[in-house]
């Protein structure tokens, strides 16, 4: 694991379907759990309680990149470490599973677009240990280096003060008047 740039694990996504609370949405879909190492599935029903149904909606790869360890570390330090499930509106009745990520930064990018729905799902303990091991193997703290200013003095010249076309020294802020031309006779 120490020399790999990226590792991947299949994650099954459990989605719960409940009746909608408004007349505009007949059903509400929420990702409620992930299943590390799950086999492929296509909306396989797992459990039913009256009108609420839980499905193993599908299996997506959770990919960890060694360049994103700061984001994973940030996610692991949350009171409840979480996986983020990104859902898109499907063409039919069910939503489309788009992606799973352990990076809160990437999840925020999807939230900013406003086109996807992002669900925060608690991470199982085994998955926390797997991600923590990857972060420990690859994370390097980057030292903050403050940018130094140039030593050039920029306050000596007053750009934009007045109009260079005005030949009057009394009022440098006066706007130029109309251009006068001599008539040829």
mmCIF file with all atom_site columns, N, CA, C and O in Angstrom, residues 86 101 103-116 118:
data_model
loop_
_atom_site.group_PDB
_atom_site.id
_atom_site.type_symbol
_atom_site.label_atom_id
_atom_site.label_alt_id
_atom_site.label_comp_id
_atom_site.label_asym_id
_atom_site.label_entity_id
_atom_site.label_seq_id
_atom_site.pdbx_PDB_ins_code
_atom_site.Cartn_x
_atom_site.Cartn_y
_atom_site.Cartn_z
_atom_site.occupancy
_atom_site.B_iso_or_equiv
_atom_site.pdbx_formal_charge
_atom_site.auth_seq_id
_atom_site.auth_comp_id
_atom_site.auth_asym_id
_atom_site.auth_atom_id
_atom_site.pdbx_PDB_model_num
ATOM 1  N N  . UNK A 1 86  ? -22.928 10.378 -3.895 1.00 0.00 ? 86  UNK A N  1
ATOM 2  C CA . UNK A 1 86  ? -23.445 11.388 -4.819 1.00 0.00 ? 86  UNK A CA 1
ATOM 3  C C  . UNK A 1 86  ? -24.490 10.723 -5.702 1.00 0.00 ? 86  UNK A C  1
ATOM 4  O O  . UNK A 1 86  ? -24.205 9.741  -6.397 1.00 0.00 ? 86  UNK A O  1
ATOM 5  N N  . UNK A 1 101 ? -17.265 8.848  -2.283 1.00 0.00 ? 101 UNK A N  1
ATOM 6  C CA . UNK A 1 101 ? -15.965 9.434  -1.979 1.00 0.00 ? 101 UNK A CA 1
ATOM 7  C C  . UNK A 1 101 ? -15.792 9.577  -0.476 1.00 0.00 ? 101 UNK A C  1
ATOM 8  O O  . UNK A 1 101 ? -16.771 9.716  0.258  1.00 0.00 ? 101 UNK A O  1
ATOM 9  N N  . UNK A 1 103 ? -13.677 11.980 0.518  1.00 0.00 ? 103 UNK A N  1
ATOM 10 C CA . UNK A 1 103 ? -13.161 13.346 0.582  1.00 0.00 ? 103 UNK A CA 1
ATOM 11 C C  . UNK A 1 103 ? -14.280 14.358 0.799  1.00 0.00 ? 103 UNK A C  1
ATOM 12 O O  . UNK A 1 103 ? -15.132 14.535 -0.078 1.00 0.00 ? 103 UNK A O  1
ATOM 13 N N  . UNK A 1 104 ? -14.286 15.051 1.940  1.00 0.00 ? 104 UNK A N  1
ATOM 14 C CA . UNK A 1 104 ? -15.297 16.097 2.126  1.00 0.00 ? 104 UNK A CA 1
ATOM 15 C C  . UNK A 1 104 ? -15.108 17.251 1.156  1.00 0.00 ? 104 UNK A C  1
ATOM 16 O O  . UNK A 1 104 ? -16.066 17.938 0.810  1.00 0.00 ? 104 UNK A O  1
ATOM 17 N N  . UNK A 1 105 ? -13.887 17.465 0.655  1.00 0.00 ? 105 UNK A N  1
ATOM 18 C CA . UNK A 1 105 ? -13.641 18.543 -0.304 1.00 0.00 ? 105 UNK A CA 1
ATOM 19 C C  . UNK A 1 105 ? -14.334 18.229 -1.631 1.00 0.00 ? 105 UNK A C  1
ATOM 20 O O  . UNK A 1 105 ? -14.952 19.103 -2.239 1.00 0.00 ? 105 UNK A O  1
ATOM 21 N N  . UNK A 1 106 ? -14.213 16.999 -2.090 1.00 0.00 ? 106 UNK A N  1
ATOM 22 C CA . UNK A 1 106 ? -14.860 16.599 -3.343 1.00 0.00 ? 106 UNK A CA 1
ATOM 23 C C  . UNK A 1 106 ? -16.379 16.639 -3.200 1.00 0.00 ? 106 UNK A C  1
ATOM 24 O O  . UNK A 1 106 ? -17.089 17.075 -4.106 1.00 0.00 ? 106 UNK A O  1
ATOM 25 N N  . UNK A 1 107 ? -16.883 16.216 -2.051 1.00 0.00 ? 107 UNK A N  1
ATOM 26 C CA . UNK A 1 107 ? -18.327 16.268 -1.808 1.00 0.00 ? 107 UNK A CA 1
ATOM 27 C C  . UNK A 1 107 ? -18.823 17.706 -1.848 1.00 0.00 ? 107 UNK A C  1
ATOM 28 O O  . UNK A 1 107 ? -19.899 17.993 -2.392 1.00 0.00 ? 107 UNK A O  1
ATOM 29 N N  . UNK A 1 108 ? -18.041 18.625 -1.304 1.00 0.00 ? 108 UNK A N  1
ATOM 30 C CA . UNK A 1 108 ? -18.418 20.038 -1.338 1.00 0.00 ? 108 UNK A CA 1
ATOM 31 C C  . UNK A 1 108 ? -18.475 20.556 -2.767 1.00 0.00 ? 108 UNK A C  1
ATOM 32 O O  . UNK A 1 108 ? -19.353 21.350 -3.118 1.00 0.00 ? 108 UNK A O  1
ATOM 33 N N  . UNK A 1 109 ? -17.560 20.105 -3.621 1.00 0.00 ? 109 UNK A N  1
ATOM 34 C CA . UNK A 1 109 ? -17.600 20.509 -5.027 1.00 0.00 ? 109 UNK A CA 1
ATOM 35 C C  . UNK A 1 109 ? -18.901 20.070 -5.693 1.00 0.00 ? 109 UNK A C  1
ATOM 36 O O  . UNK A 1 109 ? -19.489 20.819 -6.471 1.00 0.00 ? 109 UNK A O  1
ATOM 37 N N  . UNK A 1 110 ? -19.356 18.861 -5.387 1.00 0.00 ? 110 UNK A N  1
ATOM 38 C CA . UNK A 1 110 ? -20.621 18.388 -5.953 1.00 0.00 ? 110 UNK A CA 1
ATOM 39 C C  . UNK A 1 110 ? -21.804 19.166 -5.383 1.00 0.00 ? 110 UNK A C  1
ATOM 40 O O  . UNK A 1 110 ? -22.768 19.442 -6.085 1.00 0.00 ? 110 UNK A O  1
ATOM 41 N N  . UNK A 1 111 ? -21.730 19.534 -4.106 1.00 0.00 ? 111 UNK A N  1
ATOM 42 C CA . UNK A 1 111 ? -22.800 20.332 -3.513 1.00 0.00 ? 111 UNK A CA 1
ATOM 43 C C  . UNK A 1 111 ? -22.866 21.723 -4.149 1.00 0.00 ? 111 UNK A C  1
ATOM 44 O O  . UNK A 1 111 ? -23.944 22.271 -4.356 1.00 0.00 ? 111 UNK A O  1
ATOM 45 N N  . UNK A 1 112 ? -21.706 22.289 -4.458 1.00 0.00 ? 112 UNK A N  1
ATOM 46 C CA . UNK A 1 112 ? -21.670 23.619 -5.057 1.00 0.00 ? 112 UNK A CA 1
ATOM 47 C C  . UNK A 1 112 ? -22.302 23.655 -6.435 1.00 0.00 ? 112 UNK A C  1
ATOM 48 O O  . UNK A 1 112 ? -22.862 24.665 -6.835 1.00 0.00 ? 112 UNK A O  1
ATOM 49 N N  . UNK A 1 113 ? -22.212 22.544 -7.175 1.00 0.00 ? 113 UNK A N  1
ATOM 50 C CA . UNK A 1 113 ? -22.793 22.531 -8.525 1.00 0.00 ? 113 UNK A CA 1
ATOM 51 C C  . UNK A 1 113 ? -24.321 22.576 -8.467 1.00 0.00 ? 113 UNK A C  1
ATOM 52 O O  . UNK A 1 113 ? -24.961 23.114 -9.352 1.00 0.00 ? 113 UNK A O  1
ATOM 53 N N  . UNK A 1 114 ? -24.901 21.994 -7.428 1.00 0.00 ? 114 UNK A N  1
ATOM 54 C CA . UNK A 1 114 ? -26.354 22.025 -7.268 1.00 0.00 ? 114 UNK A CA 1
ATOM 55 C C  . UNK A 1 114 ? -27.108 21.044 -8.142 1.00 0.00 ? 114 UNK A C  1
ATOM 56 O O  . UNK A 1 114 ? -28.329 20.970 -8.080 1.00 0.00 ? 114 UNK A O  1
ATOM 57 N N  . UNK A 1 115 ? -26.424 20.278 -8.949 1.00 0.00 ? 115 UNK A N  1
ATOM 58 C CA . UNK A 1 115 ? -27.093 19.333 -9.837 1.00 0.00 ? 115 UNK A CA 1
ATOM 59 C C  . UNK A 1 115 ? -27.232 17.947 -9.228 1.00 0.00 ? 115 UNK A C  1
ATOM 60 O O  . UNK A 1 115 ? -28.043 17.157 -9.670 1.00 0.00 ? 115 UNK A O  1
ATOM 61 N N  . UNK A 1 116 ? -26.404 17.650 -8.235 1.00 0.00 ? 116 UNK A N  1
ATOM 62 C CA . UNK A 1 116 ? -26.427 16.343 -7.599 1.00 0.00 ? 116 UNK A CA 1
ATOM 63 C C  . UNK A 1 116 ? -26.897 16.464 -6.161 1.00 0.00 ? 116 UNK A C  1
ATOM 64 O O  . UNK A 1 116 ? -26.862 17.525 -5.559 1.00 0.00 ? 116 UNK A O  1
ATOM 65 N N  . UNK A 1 118 ? -26.031 15.055 -2.429 1.00 0.00 ? 118 UNK A N  1
ATOM 66 C CA . UNK A 1 118 ? -24.925 14.444 -1.702 1.00 0.00 ? 118 UNK A CA 1
ATOM 67 C C  . UNK A 1 118 ? -25.430 13.992 -0.344 1.00 0.00 ? 118 UNK A C  1
ATOM 68 O O  . UNK A 1 118 ? -25.972 14.779 0.423  1.00 0.00 ? 118 UNK A O  1
#
